[in-house]
Tab-separated table of C-alpha atoms in Angstrom:
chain	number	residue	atom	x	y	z
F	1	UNK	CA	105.368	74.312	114.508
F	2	UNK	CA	102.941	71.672	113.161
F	3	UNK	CA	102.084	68.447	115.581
F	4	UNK	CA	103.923	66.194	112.908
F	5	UNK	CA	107.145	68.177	113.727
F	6	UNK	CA	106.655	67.514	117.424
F	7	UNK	CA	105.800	63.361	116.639
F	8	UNK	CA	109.367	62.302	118.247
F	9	UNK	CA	111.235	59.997	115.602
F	10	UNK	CA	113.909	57.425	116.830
F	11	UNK	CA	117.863	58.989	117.132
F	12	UNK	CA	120.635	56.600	117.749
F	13	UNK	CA	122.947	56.786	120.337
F	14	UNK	CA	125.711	57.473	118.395
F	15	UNK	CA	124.752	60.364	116.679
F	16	UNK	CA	123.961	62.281	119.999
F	17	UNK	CA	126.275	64.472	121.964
F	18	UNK	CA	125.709	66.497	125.272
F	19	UNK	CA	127.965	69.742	125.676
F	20	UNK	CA	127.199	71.595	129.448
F	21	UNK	CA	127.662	75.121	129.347
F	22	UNK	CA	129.869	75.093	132.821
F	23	UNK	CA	132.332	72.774	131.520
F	24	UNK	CA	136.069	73.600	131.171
F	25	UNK	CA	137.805	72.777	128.618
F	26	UNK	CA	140.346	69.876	128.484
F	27	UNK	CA	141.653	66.709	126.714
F	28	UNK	CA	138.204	65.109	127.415
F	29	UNK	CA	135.967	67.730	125.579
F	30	UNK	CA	138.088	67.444	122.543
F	31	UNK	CA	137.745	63.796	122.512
F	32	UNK	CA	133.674	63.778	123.133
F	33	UNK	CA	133.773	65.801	119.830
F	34	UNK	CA	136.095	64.215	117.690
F	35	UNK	CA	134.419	61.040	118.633
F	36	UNK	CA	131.199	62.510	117.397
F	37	UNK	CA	132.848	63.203	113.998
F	38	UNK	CA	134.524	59.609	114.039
F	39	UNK	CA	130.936	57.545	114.468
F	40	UNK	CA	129.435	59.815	111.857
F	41	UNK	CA	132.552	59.504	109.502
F	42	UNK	CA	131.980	55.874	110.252
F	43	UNK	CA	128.333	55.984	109.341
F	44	UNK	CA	129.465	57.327	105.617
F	45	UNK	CA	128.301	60.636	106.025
F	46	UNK	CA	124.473	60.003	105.446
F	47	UNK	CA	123.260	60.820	108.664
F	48	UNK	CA	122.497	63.433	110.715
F	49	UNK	CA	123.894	64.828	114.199
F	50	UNK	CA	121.777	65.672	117.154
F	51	UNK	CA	123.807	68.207	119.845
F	52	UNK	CA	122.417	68.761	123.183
F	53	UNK	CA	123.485	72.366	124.738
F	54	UNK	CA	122.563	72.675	128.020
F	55	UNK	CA	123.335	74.713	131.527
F	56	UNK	CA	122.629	76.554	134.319
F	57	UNK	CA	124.192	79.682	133.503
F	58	UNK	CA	127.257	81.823	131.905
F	59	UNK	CA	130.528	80.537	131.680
F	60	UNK	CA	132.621	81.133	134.577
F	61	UNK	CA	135.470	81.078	133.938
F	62	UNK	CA	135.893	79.989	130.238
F	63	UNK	CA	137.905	78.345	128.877
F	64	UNK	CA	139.628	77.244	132.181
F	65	UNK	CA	142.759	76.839	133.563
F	66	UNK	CA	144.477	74.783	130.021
F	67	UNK	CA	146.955	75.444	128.023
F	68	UNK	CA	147.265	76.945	124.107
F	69	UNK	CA	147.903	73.173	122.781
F	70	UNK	CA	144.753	72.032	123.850
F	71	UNK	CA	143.172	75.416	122.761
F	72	UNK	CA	144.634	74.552	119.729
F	73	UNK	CA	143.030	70.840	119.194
F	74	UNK	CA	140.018	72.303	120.577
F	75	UNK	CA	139.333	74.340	117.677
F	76	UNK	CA	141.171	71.614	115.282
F	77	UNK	CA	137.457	69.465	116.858
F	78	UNK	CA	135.430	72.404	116.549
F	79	UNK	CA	136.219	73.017	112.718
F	80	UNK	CA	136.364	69.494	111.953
F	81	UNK	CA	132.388	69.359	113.569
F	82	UNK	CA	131.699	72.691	111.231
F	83	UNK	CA	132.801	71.264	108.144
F	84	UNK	CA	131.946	67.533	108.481
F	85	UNK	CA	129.831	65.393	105.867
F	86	UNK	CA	126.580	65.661	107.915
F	87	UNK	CA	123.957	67.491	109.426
F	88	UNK	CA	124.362	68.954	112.695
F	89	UNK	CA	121.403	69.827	114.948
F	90	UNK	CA	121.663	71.691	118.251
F	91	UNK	CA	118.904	72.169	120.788
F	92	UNK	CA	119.414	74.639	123.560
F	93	UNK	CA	117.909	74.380	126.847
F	94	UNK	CA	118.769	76.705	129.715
F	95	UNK	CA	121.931	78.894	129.169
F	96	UNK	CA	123.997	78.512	126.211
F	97	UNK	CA	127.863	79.540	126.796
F	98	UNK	CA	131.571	78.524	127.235
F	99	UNK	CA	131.698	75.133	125.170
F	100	UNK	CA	128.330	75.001	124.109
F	101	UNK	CA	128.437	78.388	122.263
F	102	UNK	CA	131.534	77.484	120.669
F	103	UNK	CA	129.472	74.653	119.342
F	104	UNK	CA	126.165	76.171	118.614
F	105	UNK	CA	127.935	78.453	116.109
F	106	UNK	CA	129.394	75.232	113.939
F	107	UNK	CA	125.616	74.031	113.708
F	108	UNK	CA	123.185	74.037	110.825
F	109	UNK	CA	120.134	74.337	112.179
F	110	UNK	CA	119.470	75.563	115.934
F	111	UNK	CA	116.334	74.986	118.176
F	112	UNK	CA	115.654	76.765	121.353
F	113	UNK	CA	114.038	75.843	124.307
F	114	UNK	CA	111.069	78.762	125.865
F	115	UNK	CA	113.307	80.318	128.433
F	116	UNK	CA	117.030	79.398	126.737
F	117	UNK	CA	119.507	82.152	126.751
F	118	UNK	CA	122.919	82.816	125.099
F	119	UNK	CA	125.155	84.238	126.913
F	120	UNK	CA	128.970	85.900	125.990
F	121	UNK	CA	130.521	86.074	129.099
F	122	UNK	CA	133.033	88.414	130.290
F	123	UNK	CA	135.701	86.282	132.168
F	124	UNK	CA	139.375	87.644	133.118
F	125	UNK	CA	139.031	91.231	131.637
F	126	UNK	CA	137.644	90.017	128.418
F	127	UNK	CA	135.331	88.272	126.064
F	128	UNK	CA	137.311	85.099	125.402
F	129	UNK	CA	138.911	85.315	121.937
F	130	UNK	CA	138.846	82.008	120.395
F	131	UNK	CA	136.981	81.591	117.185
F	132	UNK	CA	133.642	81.871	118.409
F	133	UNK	CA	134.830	85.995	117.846
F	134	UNK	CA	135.110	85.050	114.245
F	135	UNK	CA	132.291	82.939	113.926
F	136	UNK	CA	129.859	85.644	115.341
F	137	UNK	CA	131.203	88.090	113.247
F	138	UNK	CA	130.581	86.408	110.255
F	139	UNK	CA	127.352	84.985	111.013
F	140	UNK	CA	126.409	88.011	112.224
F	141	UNK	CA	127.832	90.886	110.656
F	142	UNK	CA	130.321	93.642	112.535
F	143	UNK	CA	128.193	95.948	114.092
F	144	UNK	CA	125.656	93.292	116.168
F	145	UNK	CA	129.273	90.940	116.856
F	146	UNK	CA	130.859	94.149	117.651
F	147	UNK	CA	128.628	94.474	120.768
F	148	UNK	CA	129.213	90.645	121.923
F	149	UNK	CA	132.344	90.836	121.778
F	150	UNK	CA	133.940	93.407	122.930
F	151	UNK	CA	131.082	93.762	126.036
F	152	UNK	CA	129.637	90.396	126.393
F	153	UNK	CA	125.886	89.960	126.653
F	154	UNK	CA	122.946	87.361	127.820
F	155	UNK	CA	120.546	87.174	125.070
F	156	UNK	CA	116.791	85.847	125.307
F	157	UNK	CA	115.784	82.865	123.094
F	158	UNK	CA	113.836	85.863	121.591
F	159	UNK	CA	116.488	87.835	121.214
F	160	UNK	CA	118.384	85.226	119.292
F	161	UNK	CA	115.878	84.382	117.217
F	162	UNK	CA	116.174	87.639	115.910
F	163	UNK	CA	119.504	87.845	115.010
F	164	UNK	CA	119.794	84.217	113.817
F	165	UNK	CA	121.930	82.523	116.486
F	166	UNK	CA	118.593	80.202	116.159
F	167	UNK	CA	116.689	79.211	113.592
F	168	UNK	CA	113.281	78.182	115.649
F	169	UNK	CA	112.031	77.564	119.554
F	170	UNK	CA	110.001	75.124	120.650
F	171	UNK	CA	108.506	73.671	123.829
F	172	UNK	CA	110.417	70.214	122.909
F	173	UNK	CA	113.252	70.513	121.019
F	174	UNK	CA	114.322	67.439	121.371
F	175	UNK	CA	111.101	66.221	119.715
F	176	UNK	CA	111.314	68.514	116.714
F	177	UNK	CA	115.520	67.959	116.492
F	178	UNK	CA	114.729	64.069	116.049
F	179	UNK	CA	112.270	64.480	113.486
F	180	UNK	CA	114.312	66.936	111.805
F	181	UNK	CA	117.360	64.591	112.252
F	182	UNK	CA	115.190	62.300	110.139
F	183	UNK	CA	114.406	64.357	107.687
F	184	UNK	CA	118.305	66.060	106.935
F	185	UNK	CA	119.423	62.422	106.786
F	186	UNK	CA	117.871	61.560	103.702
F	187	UNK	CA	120.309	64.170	101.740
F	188	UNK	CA	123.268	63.383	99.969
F	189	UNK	CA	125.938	64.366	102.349
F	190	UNK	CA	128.671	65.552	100.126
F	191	UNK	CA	126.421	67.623	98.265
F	192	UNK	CA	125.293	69.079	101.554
F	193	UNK	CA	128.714	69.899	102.733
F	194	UNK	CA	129.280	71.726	99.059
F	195	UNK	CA	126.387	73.821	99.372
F	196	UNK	CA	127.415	74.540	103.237
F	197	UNK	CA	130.844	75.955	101.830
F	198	UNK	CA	129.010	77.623	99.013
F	199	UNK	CA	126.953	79.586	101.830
F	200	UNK	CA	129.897	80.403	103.942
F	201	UNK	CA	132.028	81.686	100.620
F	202	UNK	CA	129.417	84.146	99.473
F	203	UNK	CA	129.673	87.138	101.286
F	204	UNK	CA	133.622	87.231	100.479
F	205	UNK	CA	133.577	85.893	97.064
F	206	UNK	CA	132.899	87.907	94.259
F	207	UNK	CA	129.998	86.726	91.707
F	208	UNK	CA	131.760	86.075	88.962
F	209	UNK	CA	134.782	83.630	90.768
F	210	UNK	CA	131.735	81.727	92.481
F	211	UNK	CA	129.706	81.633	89.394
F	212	UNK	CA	132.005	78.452	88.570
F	213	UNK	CA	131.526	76.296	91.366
F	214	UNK	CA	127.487	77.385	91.674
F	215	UNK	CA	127.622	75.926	88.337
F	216	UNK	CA	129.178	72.851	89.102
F	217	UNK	CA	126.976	72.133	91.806
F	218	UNK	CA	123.909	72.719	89.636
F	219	UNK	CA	125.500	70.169	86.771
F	220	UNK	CA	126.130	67.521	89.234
F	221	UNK	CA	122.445	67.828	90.539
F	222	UNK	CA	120.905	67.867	86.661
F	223	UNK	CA	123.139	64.734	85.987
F	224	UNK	CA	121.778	62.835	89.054
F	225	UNK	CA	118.375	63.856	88.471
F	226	UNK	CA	118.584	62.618	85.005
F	227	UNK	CA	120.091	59.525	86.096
F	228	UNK	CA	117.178	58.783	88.641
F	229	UNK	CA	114.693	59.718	85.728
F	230	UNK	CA	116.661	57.168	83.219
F	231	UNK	CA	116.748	54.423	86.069
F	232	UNK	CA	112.792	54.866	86.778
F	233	UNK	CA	111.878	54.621	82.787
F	234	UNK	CA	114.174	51.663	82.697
F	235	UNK	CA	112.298	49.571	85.467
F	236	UNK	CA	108.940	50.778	83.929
């Protein structure tokens, strides 16, 4: 990581969230993330998310004493977060677990601390099975999810590196998410979300049914890019 990636760039307020790895979940949790999607809806989508994942280890007792209906809403926020109109950026510091796994595996980009670990607890017989189960398995394929989930684990920052539940460590990751932040800003959000769903179809859809849509995508960009190029001759 260059020392331009580490120059810290201004986030606002509003794009920031804080998850703690030892919290339970209720009414409140829902709401912090919902109101995350809200301000960014709000902000028209051209912005970037910065999520701050955080504790001091496993999950006790995940997800708590709370009933299915706010399970329910829970991953209602959770999916909203995955598929919204901007970028989402998670650093992890300390143990990642409960609540803040759940949300690590919605993000787009993930930044560990030196030290951070992600654990899948075993709580009350069992690996809890919300759809943090489905989201490792398709991040990560069966046979490494397989493993998680039906066992739990604690897994170094190393460890996770490998196997892609991050993307990069570094010794400030709130440094490098900001100027990242920055950066992801700058792209067209509902061309970002496209190619985010084009990702996530891939590995079920065959070639020739995505073949459409890929080309789509790649029409809209060669219009815009025209466009631009007809818009810079014009003010020559």
């Amino acid at each position: 990581m260059s020392s331009s990636d580490l120059a810290q760039a201004p986030t606002a307020p509003d794009t920031v969230l804080d998850i703690d790895s030892t919290r339970p979940l209720c009414p409140l949790l829902v709401a912090d993330v919902t109101a995350l999607c809200d301000r960014m809806e709000d902000a028209g989508g051209a912005s970037s998310a910065v999520i701050r994942l955080h504790g001091t280890g496993p999950a006790e007792n995940w997800p708590g004493d709370v009933g299915i209906d706010v399970v329910s809403r829970w991953e209602r926020a959770l999916r909203r977060l995955e598929q919204g109109r901007f970028a989402k950026i998670v650093t992890v510091e300390g143990v990642c677990s409960g609540p803040a796994l759940d949300v690590l595996l919605t993000a787009d980009h993930r930044i560990g601390a030196p030290g951070a670990r992600i654990a899948v607890p075993v709580n009350n017989g069992g690996v809890w099975a919300g759809m943090a189960v489905h989201r490792l398995t398709h991040q990560l394929g069966g046979l490494v999810a397989r493993r998680l989930v039906l066992f739990g684990a604690e897994l170094s920052a190393r460890r996770a590196l490998s196997l892609g539940l991050l993307d990069q460590t570094a010794k400030d990751p709130a440094a490098v998410a900001a100027r990242l932040a920055e950066r992801f800003a700058r792209l067209d959000a509902a061309e970002l979300a496209i190619r985010r769903q084009l990702v996530s179809e891939a590995g079920v859809t065959a070639f020739e049914e995505a073949l459409g849509k890929h080309l789509a995508a790649c029409d809209r960009t060669l219009r815009r890019t025209r466009d631009e190029f007809a818009g810079a001759r014009g003010n020559a």
